[in-house]
């Protein structure tokens, strides 16, 4: 499509992001043809390596900032550029630390969607997903969910280790910590799961989706925490009339 043709982009209809604890480690944003949702996870070190509210909050903010800068890039190049930038900035930020172990570094789930003019007056929407953040996309087959659930088996092990154990808010029981450490030996491994991480490569391992969407149809982006309201507690319905972390409308 040349510069004089129609241009597809996102605009925000509604946003809501609330911290699950004292620090918000999620991120949402959009710029031009891109929109994204980020769900950060702090490493297991007692030491904080960055200047953010937590290392995961720092990483979520960095991912969002870099995506804003990369929004003019070709879609296929965005993930590789993002990986290289995050790796470089994290190394520079933690240069004062003798060694940052794999399980000490923060990580983040990322859902990135991109829109371009499609066929027959529709828009072509593409998604790249690492981790269980989601997009709800209206298609001819109904509303489909885009997500990456490769971490689910490991999450189930962590929940099993937690069980009904009582623990102080913000603390992690030792059994749970051991399970998380075991899980993270599979982080960004072929037999494990894939997320954004500043120490281990991940670009090219995202799950990709594509759909033709009518112009003006709303798309919902949300974290797995929000989706528990639907899947577990059944407090709301899945169509894109529900409030989400980011509800974006495709425009021409």
PDB file of C-alpha atoms in Angstrom:
ATOM      1  CA  UNK A   1       0.000   0.000   0.000  1.00  0.00           C
ATOM      2  CA  UNK A   2       1.532   3.344  -1.003  1.00  0.00           C
ATOM      3  CA  UNK A   3       1.547   6.480   1.153  1.00  0.00           C
ATOM      4  CA  UNK A   4      -1.560   7.867  -0.552  1.00  0.00           C
ATOM      5  CA  UNK A   5      -3.679   4.781   0.193  1.00  0.00           C
ATOM      6  CA  UNK A   6      -5.699   4.047   3.309  1.00  0.00           C
ATOM      7  CA  UNK A   7      -3.789   3.725   6.575  1.00  0.00           C
ATOM      8  CA  UNK A   8      -4.978   1.420   9.340  1.00  0.00           C
ATOM      9  CA  UNK A   9      -4.235   2.252  12.954  1.00  0.00           C
ATOM     10  CA  UNK A  10      -5.493   1.669  16.464  1.00  0.00           C
ATOM     11  CA  UNK A  11      -7.047   4.139  18.856  1.00  0.00           C
ATOM     12  CA  UNK A  12      -7.848   3.496  22.487  1.00  0.00           C
ATOM     13  CA  UNK A  13     -11.495   3.234  23.524  1.00  0.00           C
ATOM     14  CA  UNK A  14     -10.944   2.255  27.145  1.00  0.00           C
ATOM     15  CA  UNK A  15      -8.008   1.447  29.434  1.00  0.00           C
ATOM     16  CA  UNK A  16      -7.750   0.108  32.955  1.00  0.00           C
ATOM     17  CA  UNK A  17      -4.624  -1.158  34.691  1.00  0.00           C
ATOM     18  CA  UNK A  18      -4.600  -1.723  38.453  1.00  0.00           C
ATOM     19  CA  UNK A  19      -1.691  -3.142  40.474  1.00  0.00           C
ATOM     20  CA  UNK A  20      -2.173  -6.552  42.044  1.00  0.00           C
ATOM     21  CA  UNK A  21       0.087  -5.431  44.897  1.00  0.00           C
ATOM     22  CA  UNK A  22       1.943  -2.232  45.765  1.00  0.00           C
ATOM     23  CA  UNK A  23       3.566  -1.992  42.325  1.00  0.00           C
ATOM     24  CA  UNK A  24       1.895  -2.236  38.933  1.00  0.00           C
ATOM     25  CA  UNK A  25       3.960  -4.577  36.791  1.00  0.00           C
ATOM     26  CA  UNK A  26       1.648  -4.514  33.760  1.00  0.00           C
ATOM     27  CA  UNK A  27       1.842  -2.295  30.726  1.00  0.00           C
ATOM     28  CA  UNK A  28      -0.475  -1.261  27.889  1.00  0.00           C
ATOM     29  CA  UNK A  29      -0.020   0.978  24.901  1.00  0.00           C
ATOM     30  CA  UNK A  30      -0.575   1.674  21.238  1.00  0.00           C
ATOM     31  CA  UNK A  31       1.141   3.618  18.509  1.00  0.00           C
ATOM     32  CA  UNK A  32       0.112   3.750  14.862  1.00  0.00           C
ATOM     33  CA  UNK A  33      -0.549   0.217  13.584  1.00  0.00           C
ATOM     34  CA  UNK A  34       0.590  -1.447  16.840  1.00  0.00           C
ATOM     35  CA  UNK A  35      -1.115  -2.109  20.174  1.00  0.00           C
ATOM     36  CA  UNK A  36       0.282  -4.179  23.044  1.00  0.00           C
ATOM     37  CA  UNK A  37      -0.243  -5.562  26.529  1.00  0.00           C
ATOM     38  CA  UNK A  38       2.577  -6.546  28.929  1.00  0.00           C
ATOM     39  CA  UNK A  39       2.483  -8.646  32.102  1.00  0.00           C
ATOM     40  CA  UNK A  40       5.722  -8.470  34.084  1.00  0.00           C
ATOM     41  CA  UNK A  41       7.173 -11.017  36.522  1.00  0.00           C
ATOM     42  CA  UNK A  42       9.962 -10.125  38.945  1.00  0.00           C
ATOM     43  CA  UNK A  43      12.963 -12.405  39.407  1.00  0.00           C
ATOM     44  CA  UNK A  44      13.613 -14.268  42.647  1.00  0.00           C
ATOM     45  CA  UNK A  45      16.543 -12.237  43.925  1.00  0.00           C
ATOM     46  CA  UNK A  46      16.372 -10.414  47.258  1.00  0.00           C
ATOM     47  CA  UNK A  47      18.269  -7.608  45.558  1.00  0.00           C
ATOM     48  CA  UNK A  48      16.645  -5.193  43.110  1.00  0.00           C
ATOM     49  CA  UNK A  49      18.765  -4.519  40.050  1.00  0.00           C
ATOM     50  CA  UNK A  50      16.919  -1.597  38.438  1.00  0.00           C
ATOM     51  CA  UNK A  51      15.442   1.762  39.391  1.00  0.00           C
ATOM     52  CA  UNK A  52      11.789   0.785  38.846  1.00  0.00           C
ATOM     53  CA  UNK A  53       9.167   0.087  41.476  1.00  0.00           C
ATOM     54  CA  UNK A  54      10.283  -3.516  40.902  1.00  0.00           C
ATOM     55  CA  UNK A  55      12.472  -5.111  38.260  1.00  0.00           C
ATOM     56  CA  UNK A  56       9.342  -6.399  36.497  1.00  0.00           C
ATOM     57  CA  UNK A  57       7.795  -2.916  36.512  1.00  0.00           C
ATOM     58  CA  UNK A  58      11.050  -1.576  35.070  1.00  0.00           C
ATOM     59  CA  UNK A  59      11.021  -4.193  32.316  1.00  0.00           C
ATOM     60  CA  UNK A  60       7.355  -3.595  31.470  1.00  0.00           C
ATOM     61  CA  UNK A  61       8.040   0.132  31.188  1.00  0.00           C
ATOM     62  CA  UNK A  62      11.107  -0.474  29.036  1.00  0.00           C
ATOM     63  CA  UNK A  63       9.222  -2.785  26.663  1.00  0.00           C
ATOM     64  CA  UNK A  64       6.465  -0.190  26.273  1.00  0.00           C
ATOM     65  CA  UNK A  65       8.934   2.645  25.657  1.00  0.00           C
ATOM     66  CA  UNK A  66      10.864   0.669  23.067  1.00  0.00           C
ATOM     67  CA  UNK A  67       7.687  -0.391  21.253  1.00  0.00           C
ATOM     68  CA  UNK A  68       6.706   3.265  20.970  1.00  0.00           C
ATOM     69  CA  UNK A  69      10.080   3.932  19.303  1.00  0.00           C
ATOM     70  CA  UNK A  70       9.855   0.846  17.060  1.00  0.00           C
ATOM     71  CA  UNK A  71       6.306   1.454  15.828  1.00  0.00           C
ATOM     72  CA  UNK A  72       7.642   2.749  12.501  1.00  0.00           C
ATOM     73  CA  UNK A  73       9.622  -0.447  11.833  1.00  0.00           C
ATOM     74  CA  UNK A  74       8.511  -3.323   9.631  1.00  0.00           C
ATOM     75  CA  UNK A  75       6.502  -5.764  11.747  1.00  0.00           C
ATOM     76  CA  UNK A  76       8.852  -8.735  11.291  1.00  0.00           C
ATOM     77  CA  UNK A  77      11.800  -6.678  12.552  1.00  0.00           C
ATOM     78  CA  UNK A  78      10.159  -5.380  15.713  1.00  0.00           C
ATOM     79  CA  UNK A  79      10.674  -8.440  17.923  1.00  0.00           C
ATOM     80  CA  UNK A  80      14.356  -8.896  17.024  1.00  0.00           C
ATOM     81  CA  UNK A  81      15.057  -5.191  17.533  1.00  0.00           C
ATOM     82  CA  UNK A  82      13.153  -5.246  20.817  1.00  0.00           C
ATOM     83  CA  UNK A  83      15.144  -8.253  22.061  1.00  0.00           C
ATOM     84  CA  UNK A  84      18.477  -6.631  21.176  1.00  0.00           C
ATOM     85  CA  UNK A  85      17.555  -3.312  22.807  1.00  0.00           C
ATOM     86  CA  UNK A  86      16.309  -4.920  26.031  1.00  0.00           C
ATOM     87  CA  UNK A  87      19.400  -7.119  26.287  1.00  0.00           C
ATOM     88  CA  UNK A  88      21.726  -4.137  25.794  1.00  0.00           C
ATOM     89  CA  UNK A  89      19.907  -1.782  28.177  1.00  0.00           C
ATOM     90  CA  UNK A  90      19.616  -4.423  30.918  1.00  0.00           C
ATOM     91  CA  UNK A  91      23.315  -5.235  30.668  1.00  0.00           C
ATOM     92  CA  UNK A  92      24.154  -1.540  30.945  1.00  0.00           C
ATOM     93  CA  UNK A  93      21.727  -1.036  33.831  1.00  0.00           C
ATOM     94  CA  UNK A  94      23.135  -3.988  35.797  1.00  0.00           C
ATOM     95  CA  UNK A  95      26.797  -3.350  35.010  1.00  0.00           C
ATOM     96  CA  UNK A  96      27.385  -2.700  38.729  1.00  0.00           C
ATOM     97  CA  UNK A  97      26.197  -6.217  39.617  1.00  0.00           C
ATOM     98  CA  UNK A  98      28.853  -8.930  39.719  1.00  0.00           C
ATOM     99  CA  UNK A  99      26.519 -11.534  38.218  1.00  0.00           C
ATOM    100  CA  UNK A 100      22.799 -11.709  37.462  1.00  0.00           C
ATOM    101  CA  UNK A 101      21.607 -15.309  37.455  1.00  0.00           C
ATOM    102  CA  UNK A 102      19.025 -16.525  34.972  1.00  0.00           C
ATOM    103  CA  UNK A 103      16.347 -16.860  37.641  1.00  0.00           C
ATOM    104  CA  UNK A 104      17.142 -13.421  39.096  1.00  0.00           C
ATOM    105  CA  UNK A 105      16.270 -11.424  35.992  1.00  0.00           C
ATOM    106  CA  UNK A 106      12.726 -10.112  35.431  1.00  0.00           C
ATOM    107  CA  UNK A 107      10.622 -11.365  32.553  1.00  0.00           C
ATOM    108  CA  UNK A 108       7.341 -10.414  30.908  1.00  0.00           C
ATOM    109  CA  UNK A 109       4.530 -11.826  28.836  1.00  0.00           C
ATOM    110  CA  UNK A 110       3.881  -9.764  25.722  1.00  0.00           C
ATOM    111  CA  UNK A 111       0.995  -9.566  23.289  1.00  0.00           C
ATOM    112  CA  UNK A 112       1.613  -7.363  20.256  1.00  0.00           C
ATOM    113  CA  UNK A 113      -1.012  -6.842  17.552  1.00  0.00           C
ATOM    114  CA  UNK A 114      -0.541  -5.047  14.247  1.00  0.00           C
ATOM    115  CA  UNK A 115      -3.108  -3.878  11.698  1.00  0.00           C
ATOM    116  CA  UNK A 116      -2.819  -3.238   7.964  1.00  0.00           C
ATOM    117  CA  UNK A 117      -5.311  -2.839   5.114  1.00  0.00           C
ATOM    118  CA  UNK A 118      -6.586  -6.273   4.116  1.00  0.00           C
ATOM    119  CA  UNK A 119      -8.741  -7.704   1.364  1.00  0.00           C
ATOM    120  CA  UNK A 120     -12.311  -6.842   0.461  1.00  0.00           C
ATOM    121  CA  UNK A 121     -12.382  -3.674   2.523  1.00  0.00           C
ATOM    122  CA  UNK A 122     -11.369  -5.495   5.708  1.00  0.00           C
ATOM    123  CA  UNK A 123      -8.322  -5.049   7.922  1.00  0.00           C
ATOM    124  CA  UNK A 124      -5.600  -7.658   8.306  1.00  0.00           C
ATOM    125  CA  UNK A 125      -4.752  -8.016  11.989  1.00  0.00           C
ATOM    126  CA  UNK A 126      -1.668  -9.957  13.050  1.00  0.00           C
ATOM    127  CA  UNK A 127      -0.666 -10.974  16.561  1.00  0.00           C
ATOM    128  CA  UNK A 128       2.613 -12.046  18.187  1.00  0.00           C
ATOM    129  CA  UNK A 129       2.307 -13.602  21.658  1.00  0.00           C
ATOM    130  CA  UNK A 130       4.766 -14.703  24.311  1.00  0.00           C
ATOM    131  CA  UNK A 131       3.018 -15.852  27.486  1.00  0.00           C
ATOM    132  CA  UNK A 132      -0.620 -15.919  28.478  1.00  0.00           C
ATOM    133  CA  UNK A 133      -1.695 -12.337  27.848  1.00  0.00           C
ATOM    134  CA  UNK A 134      -4.622 -12.391  25.427  1.00  0.00           C
ATOM    135  CA  UNK A 135      -6.363 -10.682  22.544  1.00  0.00           C
ATOM    136  CA  UNK A 136     -10.062 -11.149  21.830  1.00  0.00           C
ATOM    137  CA  UNK A 137     -10.530 -10.657  18.100  1.00  0.00           C
ATOM    138  CA  UNK A 138     -13.902 -10.584  16.255  1.00  0.00           C
ATOM    139  CA  UNK A 139     -13.714 -12.740  13.124  1.00  0.00           C
ATOM    140  CA  UNK A 140     -16.133 -14.440  10.738  1.00  0.00           C
ATOM    141  CA  UNK A 141     -15.906 -17.494  13.036  1.00  0.00           C
ATOM    142  CA  UNK A 142     -16.924 -15.409  16.030  1.00  0.00           C
ATOM    143  CA  UNK A 143     -14.688 -13.982  18.734  1.00  0.00           C
ATOM    144  CA  UNK A 144     -11.398 -15.871  18.877  1.00  0.00           C
ATOM    145  CA  UNK A 145      -8.806 -15.747  21.644  1.00  0.00           C
ATOM    146  CA  UNK A 146      -5.157 -15.279  20.779  1.00  0.00           C
ATOM    147  CA  UNK A 147      -2.750 -16.330  23.524  1.00  0.00           C
ATOM    148  CA  UNK A 148       0.303 -18.458  24.294  1.00  0.00           C
ATOM    149  CA  UNK A 149      -0.349 -21.084  26.948  1.00  0.00           C
ATOM    150  CA  UNK A 150       2.968 -22.928  26.789  1.00  0.00           C
ATOM    151  CA  UNK A 151       3.630 -21.866  30.411  1.00  0.00           C
ATOM    152  CA  UNK A 152       0.340 -23.322  31.719  1.00  0.00           C
ATOM    153  CA  UNK A 153       1.749 -26.746  32.729  1.00  0.00           C
ATOM    154  CA  UNK A 154       4.443 -25.000  34.787  1.00  0.00           C
ATOM    155  CA  UNK A 155       1.926 -22.611  36.315  1.00  0.00           C
ATOM    156  CA  UNK A 156      -0.166 -25.593  37.430  1.00  0.00           C
ATOM    157  CA  UNK A 157       2.850 -27.019  39.264  1.00  0.00           C
ATOM    158  CA  UNK A 158       3.333 -23.710  41.076  1.00  0.00           C
ATOM    159  CA  UNK A 159      -0.330 -23.561  42.085  1.00  0.00           C
ATOM    160  CA  UNK A 160      -0.118 -27.150  43.318  1.00  0.00           C
ATOM    161  CA  UNK A 161       2.916 -26.238  45.439  1.00  0.00           C
ATOM    162  CA  UNK A 162       1.000 -23.275  46.858  1.00  0.00           C
ATOM    163  CA  UNK A 163      -2.039 -25.382  47.715  1.00  0.00           C
ATOM    164  CA  UNK A 164      -3.838 -24.030  50.757  1.00  0.00           C
ATOM    165  CA  UNK A 165      -0.656 -22.843  52.494  1.00  0.00           C
ATOM    166  CA  UNK A 166      -1.035 -19.647  54.443  1.00  0.00           C
ATOM    167  CA  UNK A 167       1.580 -16.974  53.878  1.00  0.00           C
ATOM    168  CA  UNK A 168       2.068 -13.299  54.590  1.00  0.00           C
ATOM    169  CA  UNK A 169       1.035 -10.920  51.795  1.00  0.00           C
ATOM    170  CA  UNK A 170       3.911 -10.361  49.395  1.00  0.00           C
ATOM    171  CA  UNK A 171       5.868 -13.395  50.656  1.00  0.00           C
ATOM    172  CA  UNK A 172       6.517 -16.632  48.781  1.00  0.00           C
ATOM    173  CA  UNK A 173       6.434 -19.961  50.656  1.00  0.00           C
ATOM    174  CA  UNK A 174       9.647 -21.959  50.307  1.00  0.00           C
ATOM    175  CA  UNK A 175       7.910 -24.847  48.499  1.00  0.00           C
ATOM    176  CA  UNK A 176       6.517 -22.415  45.955  1.00  0.00           C
ATOM    177  CA  UNK A 177       9.874 -20.704  45.516  1.00  0.00           C
ATOM    178  CA  UNK A 178      11.534 -24.065  44.848  1.00  0.00           C
ATOM    179  CA  UNK A 179       8.909 -24.871  42.221  1.00  0.00           C
ATOM    180  CA  UNK A 180       9.325 -21.488  40.545  1.00  0.00           C
ATOM    181  CA  UNK A 181      13.090 -22.012  40.436  1.00  0.00           C
ATOM    182  CA  UNK A 182      12.531 -25.404  38.829  1.00  0.00           C
ATOM    183  CA  UNK A 183      10.104 -23.887  36.338  1.00  0.00           C
ATOM    184  CA  UNK A 184      12.592 -21.228  35.337  1.00  0.00           C
ATOM    185  CA  UNK A 185      15.120 -23.816  34.236  1.00  0.00           C
ATOM    186  CA  UNK A 186      12.678 -24.246  31.322  1.00  0.00           C
ATOM    187  CA  UNK A 187      12.347 -20.535  30.607  1.00  0.00           C
ATOM    188  CA  UNK A 188      13.026 -19.795  26.936  1.00  0.00           C
ATOM    189  CA  UNK A 189      13.935 -23.423  26.240  1.00  0.00           C
ATOM    190  CA  UNK A 190      12.555 -25.600  23.412  1.00  0.00           C
ATOM    191  CA  UNK A 191      10.959 -27.965  25.945  1.00  0.00           C
ATOM    192  CA  UNK A 192       9.669 -25.135  28.120  1.00  0.00           C
ATOM    193  CA  UNK A 193       7.956 -21.797  27.707  1.00  0.00           C
ATOM    194  CA  UNK A 194       8.817 -18.451  26.140  1.00  0.00           C
ATOM    195  CA  UNK A 195       8.654 -14.898  27.502  1.00  0.00           C
ATOM    196  CA  UNK A 196      10.454 -11.589  27.084  1.00  0.00           C
ATOM    197  CA  UNK A 197      13.666 -11.870  29.101  1.00  0.00           C
ATOM    198  CA  UNK A 198      16.774  -9.638  29.141  1.00  0.00           C
ATOM    199  CA  UNK A 199      19.227 -12.558  29.428  1.00  0.00           C
ATOM    200  CA  UNK A 200      17.823 -15.361  27.284  1.00  0.00           C
ATOM    201  CA  UNK A 201      16.909 -15.012  23.573  1.00  0.00           C
ATOM    202  CA  UNK A 202      13.215 -15.194  22.635  1.00  0.00           C
ATOM    203  CA  UNK A 203      12.658 -13.328  19.346  1.00  0.00           C
ATOM    204  CA  UNK A 204      11.237 -15.650  16.714  1.00  0.00           C
ATOM    205  CA  UNK A 205       9.680 -17.995  19.293  1.00  0.00           C
ATOM    206  CA  UNK A 206       6.406 -16.076  19.643  1.00  0.00           C
ATOM    207  CA  UNK A 207       3.117 -17.637  18.566  1.00  0.00           C
ATOM    208  CA  UNK A 208       1.661 -15.816  15.565  1.00  0.00           C
ATOM    209  CA  UNK A 209      -1.961 -15.301  14.580  1.00  0.00           C
ATOM    210  CA  UNK A 210      -3.783 -13.542  11.755  1.00  0.00           C
ATOM    211  CA  UNK A 211      -7.394 -12.612  10.991  1.00  0.00           C
ATOM    212  CA  UNK A 212      -9.435 -10.422   8.660  1.00  0.00           C
ATOM    213  CA  UNK A 213     -11.441  -7.946  10.746  1.00  0.00           C
ATOM    214  CA  UNK A 214     -14.122  -5.465   9.713  1.00  0.00           C
ATOM    215  CA  UNK A 215     -12.998  -1.844  10.089  1.00  0.00           C
ATOM    216  CA  UNK A 216     -14.277  -0.351  13.319  1.00  0.00           C
ATOM    217  CA  UNK A 217     -14.560  -3.672  15.190  1.00  0.00           C
ATOM    218  CA  UNK A 218     -13.212  -3.484  18.771  1.00  0.00           C
ATOM    219  CA  UNK A 219     -10.338  -5.720  19.892  1.00  0.00           C
ATOM    220  CA  UNK A 220      -9.658  -6.458  23.567  1.00  0.00           C
ATOM    221  CA  UNK A 221      -6.150  -6.864  24.973  1.00  0.00           C
ATOM    222  CA  UNK A 222      -5.801  -8.075  28.568  1.00  0.00           C
ATOM    223  CA  UNK A 223      -3.598  -9.953  31.015  1.00  0.00           C
ATOM    224  CA  UNK A 224      -4.378 -13.409  32.345  1.00  0.00           C
ATOM    225  CA  UNK A 225      -5.373 -11.807  35.663  1.00  0.00           C
ATOM    226  CA  UNK A 226      -8.237 -10.009  33.969  1.00  0.00           C
ATOM    227  CA  UNK A 227      -9.268 -13.113  32.075  1.00  0.00           C
ATOM    228  CA  UNK A 228      -9.704 -15.011  35.347  1.00  0.00           C
ATOM    229  CA  UNK A 229     -12.800 -12.864  35.838  1.00  0.00           C
ATOM    230  CA  UNK A 230     -14.172 -14.618  32.750  1.00  0.00           C
ATOM    231  CA  UNK A 231     -12.685 -18.101  32.932  1.00  0.00           C
ATOM    232  CA  UNK A 232     -12.709 -18.737  36.685  1.00  0.00           C
ATOM    233  CA  UNK A 233     -15.188 -16.396  38.349  1.00  0.00           C
ATOM    234  CA  UNK A 234     -17.519 -15.893  35.361  1.00  0.00           C
ATOM    235  CA  UNK A 235     -18.085 -12.296  36.396  1.00  0.00           C
ATOM    236  CA  UNK A 236     -18.263 -10.973  32.854  1.00  0.00           C
ATOM    237  CA  UNK A 237     -18.761 -12.220  29.321  1.00  0.00           C
ATOM    238  CA  UNK A 238     -16.101 -12.611  26.671  1.00  0.00           C
ATOM    239  CA  UNK A 239     -17.431 -10.386  23.850  1.00  0.00           C
ATOM    240  CA  UNK A 240     -15.550  -7.119  23.378  1.00  0.00           C
ATOM    241  CA  UNK A 241     -18.196  -5.120  25.217  1.00  0.00           C
ATOM    242  CA  UNK A 242     -16.413  -5.842  28.484  1.00  0.00           C
ATOM    243  CA  UNK A 243     -13.896  -3.393  29.960  1.00  0.00           C
ATOM    244  CA  UNK A 244     -10.354  -4.520  29.287  1.00  0.00           C
ATOM    245  CA  UNK A 245      -6.833  -3.365  29.896  1.00  0.00           C
ATOM    246  CA  UNK A 246      -6.900  -1.998  26.391  1.00  0.00           C
ATOM    247  CA  UNK A 247      -9.833  -2.072  24.040  1.00  0.00           C
ATOM    248  CA  UNK A 248      -8.698  -0.904  20.636  1.00  0.00           C
ATOM    249  CA  UNK A 249     -10.722  -0.099  17.534  1.00  0.00           C
ATOM    250  CA  UNK A 250      -9.329  -0.565  14.040  1.00  0.00           C
ATOM    251  CA  UNK A 251      -9.719   2.581  11.960  1.00  0.00           C
ATOM    252  CA  UNK A 252      -9.148   3.417   8.313  1.00  0.00           C
TER     253      UNK A 252
END
